[in-house]
mmCIF file of C-alpha atoms and ligand atoms in Angstrom:
data_model
loop_
_atom_site.group_PDB
_atom_site.id
_atom_site.type_symbol
_atom_site.label_atom_id
_atom_site.label_comp_id
_atom_site.label_asym_id
_atom_site.label_seq_id
_atom_site.Cartn_x
_atom_site.Cartn_y
_atom_site.Cartn_z
ATOM 1 C CA MET C 1 -67.241 -12.000 19.751
ATOM 2 C CA LYS C 2 -64.778 -10.008 21.753
ATOM 3 C CA ILE C 3 -61.955 -9.225 19.378
ATOM 4 C CA PHE C 4 -59.818 -6.114 19.727
ATOM 5 C CA GLU C 5 -59.022 -4.619 16.338
ATOM 6 C CA ASP C 6 -55.400 -4.042 17.312
ATOM 7 C CA VAL C 7 -53.199 -4.383 20.389
ATOM 8 C CA ILE C 8 -53.677 -0.707 21.290
ATOM 9 C CA ALA C 9 -57.367 -1.386 21.906
ATOM 10 C CA ALA C 10 -56.361 -4.062 24.439
ATOM 11 C CA ILE C 11 -54.615 -1.502 26.683
ATOM 12 C CA GLY C 12 -56.291 -0.760 30.015
ATOM 13 C CA ASP C 13 -59.098 -2.438 31.949
ATOM 14 C CA THR C 14 -56.536 -4.164 34.121
ATOM 15 C CA PRO C 15 -57.812 -6.303 37.006
ATOM 16 C CA LEU C 16 -58.050 -5.453 40.711
ATOM 17 C CA VAL C 17 -56.918 -8.331 42.922
ATOM 18 C CA ARG C 18 -57.375 -8.610 46.695
ATOM 19 C CA LEU C 19 -54.110 -9.286 48.536
ATOM 20 C CA ALA C 20 -55.509 -11.040 51.613
ATOM 21 C CA ARG C 21 -52.466 -13.277 52.138
ATOM 22 C CA LEU C 22 -50.137 -10.303 52.237
ATOM 23 C CA HIS C 23 -52.574 -8.283 54.336
ATOM 24 C CA PRO C 24 -55.093 -10.581 56.128
ATOM 25 C CA PRO C 25 -57.621 -7.848 57.089
ATOM 26 C CA GLY C 26 -58.504 -7.967 53.359
ATOM 27 C CA ASN C 27 -58.778 -4.233 52.672
ATOM 28 C CA LEU C 28 -55.780 -4.058 50.323
ATOM 29 C CA VAL C 29 -56.281 -4.614 46.579
ATOM 30 C CA ALA C 30 -53.794 -4.259 43.735
ATOM 31 C CA LYS C 31 -54.355 -2.942 40.221
ATOM 32 C CA LEU C 32 -52.210 -5.144 38.008
ATOM 33 C CA GLU C 33 -50.892 -2.734 35.395
ATOM 34 C CA TYR C 34 -48.423 -5.377 34.238
ATOM 35 C CA MET C 35 -51.383 -7.025 32.506
ATOM 36 C CA ASN C 36 -51.322 -4.374 29.791
ATOM 37 C CA PRO C 37 -50.209 -5.939 26.465
ATOM 38 C CA GLY C 38 -46.688 -4.467 26.623
ATOM 39 C CA GLY C 39 -46.396 -5.202 30.330
ATOM 40 C CA SER C 40 -46.727 -1.820 32.005
ATOM 41 C CA VAL C 41 -48.849 1.163 32.977
ATOM 42 C CA LYS C 42 -46.941 3.305 30.468
ATOM 43 C CA GLU C 43 -48.868 2.100 27.423
ATOM 44 C CA ARG C 44 -51.785 4.200 28.626
ATOM 45 C CA ILE C 45 -49.786 7.418 28.311
ATOM 46 C CA ALA C 46 -48.084 6.357 25.077
ATOM 47 C CA VAL C 47 -51.456 6.140 23.319
ATOM 48 C CA SER C 48 -52.714 9.340 24.877
ATOM 49 C CA MET C 49 -49.582 11.349 23.955
ATOM 50 C CA ILE C 50 -49.585 10.016 20.369
ATOM 51 C CA ASP C 51 -53.344 10.562 19.937
ATOM 52 C CA GLN C 52 -52.922 14.164 21.028
ATOM 53 C CA ALA C 53 -49.930 14.748 18.747
ATOM 54 C CA GLU C 54 -51.940 13.378 15.795
ATOM 55 C CA ARG C 55 -54.915 15.600 16.665
ATOM 56 C CA GLU C 56 -52.709 18.671 16.898
ATOM 57 C CA GLY C 57 -50.918 17.831 13.644
ATOM 58 C CA LEU C 58 -47.557 17.403 15.414
ATOM 59 C CA LEU C 59 -47.271 13.842 14.127
ATOM 60 C CA LYS C 60 -48.305 12.897 10.613
ATOM 61 C CA PRO C 61 -48.417 9.547 8.752
ATOM 62 C CA GLY C 62 -44.901 8.198 8.244
ATOM 63 C CA GLY C 63 -43.560 10.425 11.032
ATOM 64 C CA THR C 64 -40.938 9.593 13.638
ATOM 65 C CA ILE C 65 -41.382 9.356 17.418
ATOM 66 C CA ILE C 66 -38.237 10.194 19.402
ATOM 67 C CA GLU C 67 -37.987 9.815 23.187
ATOM 68 C CA PRO C 68 -35.129 9.556 25.678
ATOM 69 C CA THR C 69 -36.218 6.462 27.621
ATOM 70 C CA SER C 70 -34.871 3.073 28.491
ATOM 71 C CA GLY C 71 -37.933 1.770 30.054
ATOM 72 C CA ASN C 72 -41.614 1.183 29.977
ATOM 73 C CA THR C 73 -42.497 4.366 28.092
ATOM 74 C CA GLY C 74 -40.239 3.205 25.260
ATOM 75 C CA VAL C 75 -42.099 -0.085 25.020
ATOM 76 C CA GLY C 76 -45.433 1.738 25.060
ATOM 77 C CA LEU C 77 -44.350 4.071 22.247
ATOM 78 C CA ALA C 78 -42.885 1.110 20.359
ATOM 79 C CA LEU C 79 -46.152 -0.751 20.451
ATOM 80 C CA VAL C 80 -48.176 2.262 19.298
ATOM 81 C CA GLY C 81 -45.564 3.050 16.637
ATOM 82 C CA ALA C 82 -45.684 -0.517 15.313
ATOM 83 C CA VAL C 83 -49.468 -0.503 14.912
ATOM 84 C CA ARG C 84 -49.655 2.979 13.392
ATOM 85 C CA GLY C 85 -46.582 2.764 11.186
ATOM 86 C CA TYR C 86 -44.331 5.319 12.861
ATOM 87 C CA ARG C 87 -40.571 5.037 13.054
ATOM 88 C CA VAL C 88 -39.542 5.024 16.738
ATOM 89 C CA ILE C 89 -36.125 6.099 18.022
ATOM 90 C CA CYS C 90 -35.180 5.784 21.695
ATOM 91 C CA THR C 91 -31.976 7.241 23.125
ATOM 92 C CA VAL C 92 -30.766 5.367 26.221
ATOM 93 C CA PRO C 93 -27.866 5.822 28.639
ATOM 94 C CA ASP C 94 -25.329 3.023 28.184
ATOM 95 C CA LYS C 95 -25.865 1.750 31.769
ATOM 96 C CA VAL C 96 -29.171 0.327 30.583
ATOM 97 C CA SER C 97 -29.040 -3.450 30.442
ATOM 98 C CA GLN C 98 -28.658 -5.258 27.129
ATOM 99 C CA GLU C 99 -31.911 -7.021 27.918
ATOM 100 C CA LYS C 100 -33.874 -3.777 28.031
ATOM 101 C CA GLN C 101 -32.289 -2.468 24.837
ATOM 102 C CA ASP C 102 -33.033 -5.763 23.104
ATOM 103 C CA LEU C 103 -36.651 -5.541 24.187
ATOM 104 C CA LEU C 104 -37.020 -2.186 22.432
ATOM 105 C CA ARG C 105 -35.242 -3.526 19.327
ATOM 106 C CA ALA C 106 -37.615 -6.498 19.263
ATOM 107 C CA TYR C 107 -40.448 -4.044 18.614
ATOM 108 C CA GLY C 108 -38.468 -2.479 15.777
ATOM 109 C CA VAL C 109 -37.216 0.530 17.746
ATOM 110 C CA GLU C 110 -33.918 2.154 16.718
ATOM 111 C CA VAL C 111 -31.919 2.326 19.947
ATOM 112 C CA ILE C 112 -29.109 4.865 20.321
ATOM 113 C CA GLU C 113 -26.745 4.426 23.263
ATOM 114 C CA THR C 114 -25.248 7.512 24.915
ATOM 115 C CA PRO C 115 -22.708 7.868 27.744
ATOM 116 C CA THR C 116 -24.413 7.607 31.146
ATOM 117 C CA SER C 117 -21.908 10.006 32.713
ATOM 118 C CA TYR C 118 -23.175 13.032 30.747
ATOM 119 C CA GLY C 119 -25.702 15.226 32.596
ATOM 120 C CA PRO C 120 -29.048 16.187 31.049
ATOM 121 C CA ASP C 121 -27.654 19.492 29.737
ATOM 122 C CA HIS C 122 -24.790 17.828 27.829
ATOM 123 C CA PRO C 123 -25.452 17.725 24.050
ATOM 124 C CA ASP C 124 -24.362 14.063 23.920
ATOM 125 C CA SER C 125 -26.470 12.926 26.877
ATOM 126 C CA TYR C 126 -29.517 10.861 26.063
ATOM 127 C CA TYR C 127 -31.702 13.937 26.472
ATOM 128 C CA GLY C 128 -29.358 16.029 24.319
ATOM 129 C CA VAL C 129 -29.171 13.480 21.507
ATOM 130 C CA ALA C 130 -32.960 13.033 21.478
ATOM 131 C CA SER C 131 -33.488 16.791 21.210
ATOM 132 C CA ARG C 132 -30.903 17.097 18.450
ATOM 133 C CA LEU C 133 -32.456 14.255 16.432
ATOM 134 C CA ALA C 134 -35.904 15.779 16.918
ATOM 135 C CA SER C 135 -34.678 19.044 15.408
ATOM 136 C CA GLU C 136 -32.830 17.287 12.554
ATOM 137 C CA ILE C 137 -35.372 14.650 11.476
ATOM 138 C CA GLU C 138 -38.242 16.076 9.531
ATOM 139 C CA GLY C 139 -41.672 14.989 10.695
ATOM 140 C CA SER C 140 -40.436 13.926 14.122
ATOM 141 C CA PHE C 141 -42.207 14.341 17.427
ATOM 142 C CA GLN C 142 -40.846 14.075 20.972
ATOM 143 C CA PRO C 143 -43.635 13.170 23.440
ATOM 144 C CA ASN C 144 -41.630 14.192 26.543
ATOM 145 C CA GLN C 145 -43.570 12.472 29.295
ATOM 146 C CA TYR C 146 -42.288 14.853 32.006
ATOM 147 C CA PHE C 147 -43.917 17.869 30.378
ATOM 148 C CA ASN C 148 -46.773 16.365 28.378
ATOM 149 C CA MET C 149 -50.190 16.876 30.004
ATOM 150 C CA ALA C 150 -51.583 13.981 27.929
ATOM 151 C CA ASN C 151 -49.685 11.854 30.495
ATOM 152 C CA PRO C 152 -51.846 12.668 33.575
ATOM 153 C CA GLN C 153 -54.856 13.028 31.268
ATOM 154 C CA ALA C 154 -54.574 9.349 30.262
ATOM 155 C CA HIS C 155 -55.026 8.338 33.893
ATOM 156 C CA PHE C 156 -57.825 10.860 34.427
ATOM 157 C CA GLU C 157 -59.662 9.281 31.495
ATOM 158 C CA THR C 158 -58.909 5.596 32.064
ATOM 159 C CA THR C 159 -57.172 4.438 35.265
ATOM 160 C CA GLY C 160 -59.170 6.675 37.626
ATOM 161 C CA PRO C 161 -62.605 5.724 36.220
ATOM 162 C CA GLU C 162 -61.621 2.034 36.188
ATOM 163 C CA ILE C 163 -60.777 2.147 39.917
ATOM 164 C CA TRP C 164 -64.044 3.957 40.692
ATOM 165 C CA GLU C 165 -66.114 1.436 38.723
ATOM 166 C CA GLN C 166 -64.248 -1.690 39.801
ATOM 167 C CA THR C 167 -64.690 -0.789 43.485
ATOM 168 C CA ALA C 168 -68.288 0.394 42.947
ATOM 169 C CA GLY C 169 -67.230 3.723 44.481
ATOM 170 C CA GLN C 170 -66.026 2.016 47.676
ATOM 171 C CA VAL C 171 -62.358 2.991 47.261
ATOM 172 C CA GLY C 172 -61.111 4.846 50.367
ATOM 173 C CA ALA C 173 -57.465 5.426 49.474
ATOM 174 C CA VAL C 174 -55.102 4.990 46.530
ATOM 175 C CA VAL C 175 -51.362 4.444 46.848
ATOM 176 C CA ALA C 176 -48.944 4.790 43.906
ATOM 177 C CA GLY C 177 -45.251 5.357 43.347
ATOM 178 C CA VAL C 178 -44.472 8.749 41.833
ATOM 179 C CA GLY C 179 -42.095 9.339 38.917
ATOM 180 C CA THR C 180 -43.434 11.833 36.390
ATOM 181 C CA GLY C 181 -46.467 11.894 38.691
ATOM 182 C CA GLY C 182 -48.792 11.317 35.758
ATOM 183 C CA THR C 183 -50.338 8.173 37.202
ATOM 184 C CA ILE C 184 -51.126 9.530 40.662
ATOM 185 C CA THR C 185 -52.141 13.002 39.427
ATOM 186 C CA GLY C 186 -54.628 11.744 36.835
ATOM 187 C CA ILE C 187 -56.130 9.122 39.150
ATOM 188 C CA SER C 188 -56.424 11.594 42.012
ATOM 189 C CA ARG C 189 -58.051 14.299 39.895
ATOM 190 C CA TYR C 190 -60.746 11.874 38.755
ATOM 191 C CA LEU C 191 -61.401 10.200 42.109
ATOM 192 C CA LYS C 192 -61.520 13.426 44.123
ATOM 193 C CA MET C 193 -64.148 14.703 41.680
ATOM 194 C CA GLN C 194 -66.273 11.692 42.663
ATOM 195 C CA ASN C 195 -65.552 11.825 46.417
ATOM 196 C CA THR C 196 -63.301 14.371 48.118
ATOM 197 C CA ASP C 197 -62.750 11.998 51.078
ATOM 198 C CA ILE C 198 -60.656 9.594 49.020
ATOM 199 C CA GLU C 199 -57.082 9.844 50.238
ATOM 200 C CA VAL C 200 -54.263 9.766 47.693
ATOM 201 C CA VAL C 201 -50.847 8.690 48.964
ATOM 202 C CA GLY C 202 -47.557 8.873 47.043
ATOM 203 C CA ALA C 203 -44.836 6.318 47.680
ATOM 204 C CA ASP C 204 -41.354 7.792 47.278
ATOM 205 C CA PRO C 205 -37.934 6.144 47.268
ATOM 206 C CA GLU C 206 -35.623 7.307 50.030
ATOM 207 C CA GLY C 207 -33.334 9.912 48.390
ATOM 208 C CA SER C 208 -35.950 11.422 46.054
ATOM 209 C CA ILE C 209 -37.276 14.987 45.982
ATOM 210 C CA TYR C 210 -40.909 14.270 46.883
ATOM 211 C CA THR C 211 -40.090 13.418 50.494
ATOM 212 C CA LYS C 212 -36.653 15.060 50.906
ATOM 213 C CA GLY C 213 -37.614 18.369 49.257
ATOM 214 C CA ALA C 214 -35.576 20.315 46.703
ATOM 215 C CA ASP C 215 -33.034 21.367 49.340
ATOM 216 C CA GLY C 216 -32.845 17.937 50.951
ATOM 217 C CA ASP C 217 -30.136 15.310 50.766
ATOM 218 C CA LEU C 218 -31.112 13.923 47.372
ATOM 219 C CA HIS C 219 -29.214 10.810 46.372
ATOM 220 C CA GLN C 220 -29.336 7.769 44.114
ATOM 221 C CA TYR C 221 -31.300 4.627 44.887
ATOM 222 C CA TYR C 222 -31.789 1.321 43.106
ATOM 223 C CA VAL C 223 -35.558 1.182 42.624
ATOM 224 C CA GLU C 224 -36.304 2.111 38.996
ATOM 225 C CA GLY C 225 -38.947 4.378 37.484
ATOM 226 C CA VAL C 226 -39.991 6.296 40.598
ATOM 227 C CA GLY C 227 -38.730 9.329 42.521
ATOM 228 C CA GLU C 228 -37.052 12.329 40.902
ATOM 229 C CA ASP C 229 -34.360 14.941 41.493
ATOM 230 C CA PHE C 230 -36.552 17.728 40.072
ATOM 231 C CA TYR C 231 -40.291 18.490 40.030
ATOM 232 C CA PRO C 232 -41.797 17.404 36.690
ATOM 233 C CA GLU C 233 -44.567 19.536 35.212
ATOM 234 C CA THR C 234 -46.833 16.508 35.052
ATOM 235 C CA VAL C 235 -47.223 16.179 38.824
ATOM 236 C CA ASP C 236 -49.789 18.216 40.766
ATOM 237 C CA LEU C 237 -48.669 18.070 44.389
ATOM 238 C CA ASP C 238 -51.967 19.595 45.555
ATOM 239 C CA LEU C 239 -53.663 16.367 44.515
ATOM 240 C CA ILE C 240 -51.406 14.180 46.682
ATOM 241 C CA ASP C 241 -52.463 14.161 50.352
ATOM 242 C CA ARG C 242 -49.203 12.789 51.713
ATOM 243 C CA PHE C 243 -46.062 10.876 50.804
ATOM 244 C CA VAL C 244 -44.553 7.806 52.435
ATOM 245 C CA GLU C 245 -40.788 7.344 52.120
ATOM 246 C CA VAL C 246 -39.707 3.780 51.347
ATOM 247 C CA THR C 247 -36.172 2.371 51.202
ATOM 248 C CA ASP C 248 -34.729 0.138 48.481
ATOM 249 C CA ALA C 249 -34.491 -2.729 50.987
ATOM 250 C CA GLU C 250 -38.173 -2.391 51.935
ATOM 251 C CA SER C 251 -39.204 -2.197 48.264
ATOM 252 C CA PHE C 252 -37.266 -5.286 47.183
ATOM 253 C CA ALA C 253 -38.310 -7.330 50.234
ATOM 254 C CA MET C 254 -41.950 -6.508 49.560
ATOM 255 C CA ALA C 255 -41.734 -7.365 45.848
ATOM 256 C CA LYS C 256 -40.267 -10.755 46.756
ATOM 257 C CA GLU C 257 -42.808 -11.441 49.498
ATOM 258 C CA THR C 258 -45.755 -10.567 47.241
ATOM 259 C CA ALA C 259 -44.533 -12.934 44.535
ATOM 260 C CA ARG C 260 -44.213 -15.757 47.059
ATOM 261 C CA VAL C 261 -47.444 -15.351 49.020
ATOM 262 C CA GLU C 262 -49.780 -13.933 46.365
ATOM 263 C CA GLY C 263 -48.313 -15.150 43.055
ATOM 264 C CA VAL C 264 -48.227 -11.502 42.006
ATOM 265 C CA LEU C 265 -44.862 -10.648 40.434
ATOM 266 C CA THR C 266 -44.190 -6.918 40.298
ATOM 267 C CA GLY C 267 -41.056 -4.796 39.907
ATOM 268 C CA GLY C 268 -39.221 -2.773 42.553
ATOM 269 C CA SER C 269 -41.512 0.235 42.167
ATOM 270 C CA GLY C 270 -44.507 -2.051 42.720
ATOM 271 C CA GLY C 271 -42.784 -3.342 45.872
ATOM 272 C CA LEU C 272 -42.257 0.262 46.962
ATOM 273 C CA ALA C 273 -45.939 1.115 46.466
ATOM 274 C CA LEU C 274 -46.991 -2.105 48.221
ATOM 275 C CA HIS C 275 -44.844 -1.336 51.261
ATOM 276 C CA ALA C 276 -46.502 2.073 51.645
ATOM 277 C CA ALA C 277 -49.951 0.672 50.854
ATOM 278 C CA ARG C 278 -49.754 -2.009 53.540
ATOM 279 C CA LEU C 279 -48.945 0.677 56.128
ATOM 280 C CA VAL C 280 -51.899 2.765 54.906
ATOM 281 C CA ALA C 281 -54.214 -0.273 54.885
ATOM 282 C CA ASP C 282 -53.190 -1.044 58.475
ATOM 283 C CA GLU C 283 -54.369 2.371 59.675
ATOM 284 C CA ASP C 284 -58.040 1.488 59.159
ATOM 285 C CA HIS C 285 -59.124 -2.031 58.260
ATOM 286 C CA ASP C 286 -62.545 -0.788 57.145
ATOM 287 C CA ARG C 287 -61.083 1.421 54.434
ATOM 288 C CA LEU C 288 -60.456 -0.115 51.009
ATOM 289 C CA VAL C 289 -56.962 0.708 49.760
ATOM 290 C CA VAL C 290 -56.014 0.363 46.068
ATOM 291 C CA VAL C 291 -52.324 0.083 45.175
ATOM 292 C CA ILE C 292 -51.002 0.515 41.634
ATOM 293 C CA LEU C 293 -48.474 -2.096 40.440
ATOM 294 C CA PRO C 294 -46.843 -0.399 37.400
ATOM 295 C CA ASP C 295 -44.950 -3.302 35.842
ATOM 296 C CA SER C 296 -43.884 -6.917 36.164
ATOM 297 C CA GLY C 297 -40.972 -8.422 38.064
ATOM 298 C CA ARG C 298 -39.986 -10.167 34.805
ATOM 299 C CA GLY C 299 -38.039 -7.061 33.863
ATOM 300 C CA TYR C 300 -35.920 -7.316 37.025
ATOM 301 C CA LEU C 301 -34.964 -10.994 37.235
ATOM 302 C CA SER C 302 -31.266 -10.081 37.233
ATOM 303 C CA LYS C 303 -31.706 -7.540 40.051
ATOM 304 C CA THR C 304 -34.641 -7.486 42.498
ATOM 305 C CA PHE C 305 -35.174 -11.234 42.155
ATOM 306 C CA ASN C 306 -31.521 -12.267 41.983
ATOM 307 C CA ASP C 307 -29.953 -13.253 45.326
ATOM 308 C CA ALA C 308 -26.388 -12.662 44.114
ATOM 309 C CA TRP C 309 -27.260 -9.122 42.987
ATOM 310 C CA LEU C 310 -29.087 -8.396 46.248
ATOM 311 C CA THR C 311 -26.178 -9.638 48.360
ATOM 312 C CA GLU C 312 -23.624 -7.739 46.286
ATOM 313 C CA HIS C 313 -25.604 -4.513 46.854
ATOM 314 C CA GLY C 314 -26.040 -5.068 50.589
ATOM 315 C CA PHE C 315 -29.657 -6.231 50.650
ATOM 316 C CA ASP C 316 -31.113 -9.226 52.499
ATOM 317 C CA THR C 317 -32.098 -12.184 50.334
HETATM 318 N N1 PMP L 401 -42.861 2.427 38.139
HETATM 319 C C1 PMP L 401 -42.193 2.255 36.988
HETATM 320 C C2 PMP L 401 -41.434 0.981 36.754
HETATM 321 C C3 PMP L 401 -42.204 3.265 36.022
HETATM 322 O O1 PMP L 401 -41.547 3.087 34.861
HETATM 323 C C4 PMP L 401 -42.909 4.464 36.297
HETATM 324 C C5 PMP L 401 -42.898 5.561 35.274
HETATM 325 N N2 PMP L 401 -41.803 6.455 35.427
HETATM 326 C C6 PMP L 401 -43.557 4.615 37.526
HETATM 327 C C7 PMP L 401 -43.519 3.560 38.412
HETATM 328 C C8 PMP L 401 -44.222 5.916 37.950
HETATM 329 O O2 PMP L 401 -45.250 6.378 37.151
HETATM 330 P P1 PMP L 401 -45.438 7.940 36.877
HETATM 331 O O3 PMP L 401 -44.315 8.375 35.977
HETATM 332 O O4 PMP L 401 -46.763 8.014 36.215
HETATM 333 O O5 PMP L 401 -45.413 8.683 38.170
#
């Protein structure tokens, strides 16, 4: 019998799939993180951050998890909270689609909308409200994925070893989009301990700090979940060999192409990583390149995969 005792136990061990139609030399493979039970890579860090908080006594039975997030981390925390009986509160900026808020509510999360226009230092921003609630609600814990070292640690303990084992140590390079940097940092730390020759490449949206630098012309972009306008504590830049800058247009075009030629439906940040990974895979056809696909395109049907939205925002369809 192979029965997981709860849905948390079913997180991880996602498949590696060769993308030989997208990249005929055959040295590009994708790790399908959207096959986690909640649909994204972020469940790995949700469990790891909650496990650590329980170990350290920061979260006790009946406690409350509070996080400012609209996205995949919220779903990950929701799923862990549901199984372990924690109340979960997510604060979200009001620009976040109804669909995404409804998804969190479906898992029993209490969603609090805050004005998008307030900066992170404003007390009524989604960061400010989360911090205030965390100080007011007894027994609450704020994981804070940008500062929590259990985030990269989750990937050091699970995603990195999976890639090493699934490729029988043949992996030559890994490409991943970088947001908090937890994914790429944890994977890189593990793989470079096995073989220092493995190259680790970050994919960065055009306008983000990782390729523009802190003094560069930082600006908004449409791809979600990757790139930053500050350096999170969870990223270790020494473990990233180089970055490749990718535009919104390149990211969306690649996500669409991959769905059509491979039957692999990933979000904009997966498209971004794929664009960079195909360039890296083209440099040496004898080197096996693993690309991380963080979530599914199902979450972006009204954007990346919607011709009217693409046209309205100046992208090719
Ligand atoms: N893609 C998406 C859709 C995400 O939500 C995230 C997490 N912010 C990432 C990529 C990047 O992962 P990380 O934060 O581990 O760098």
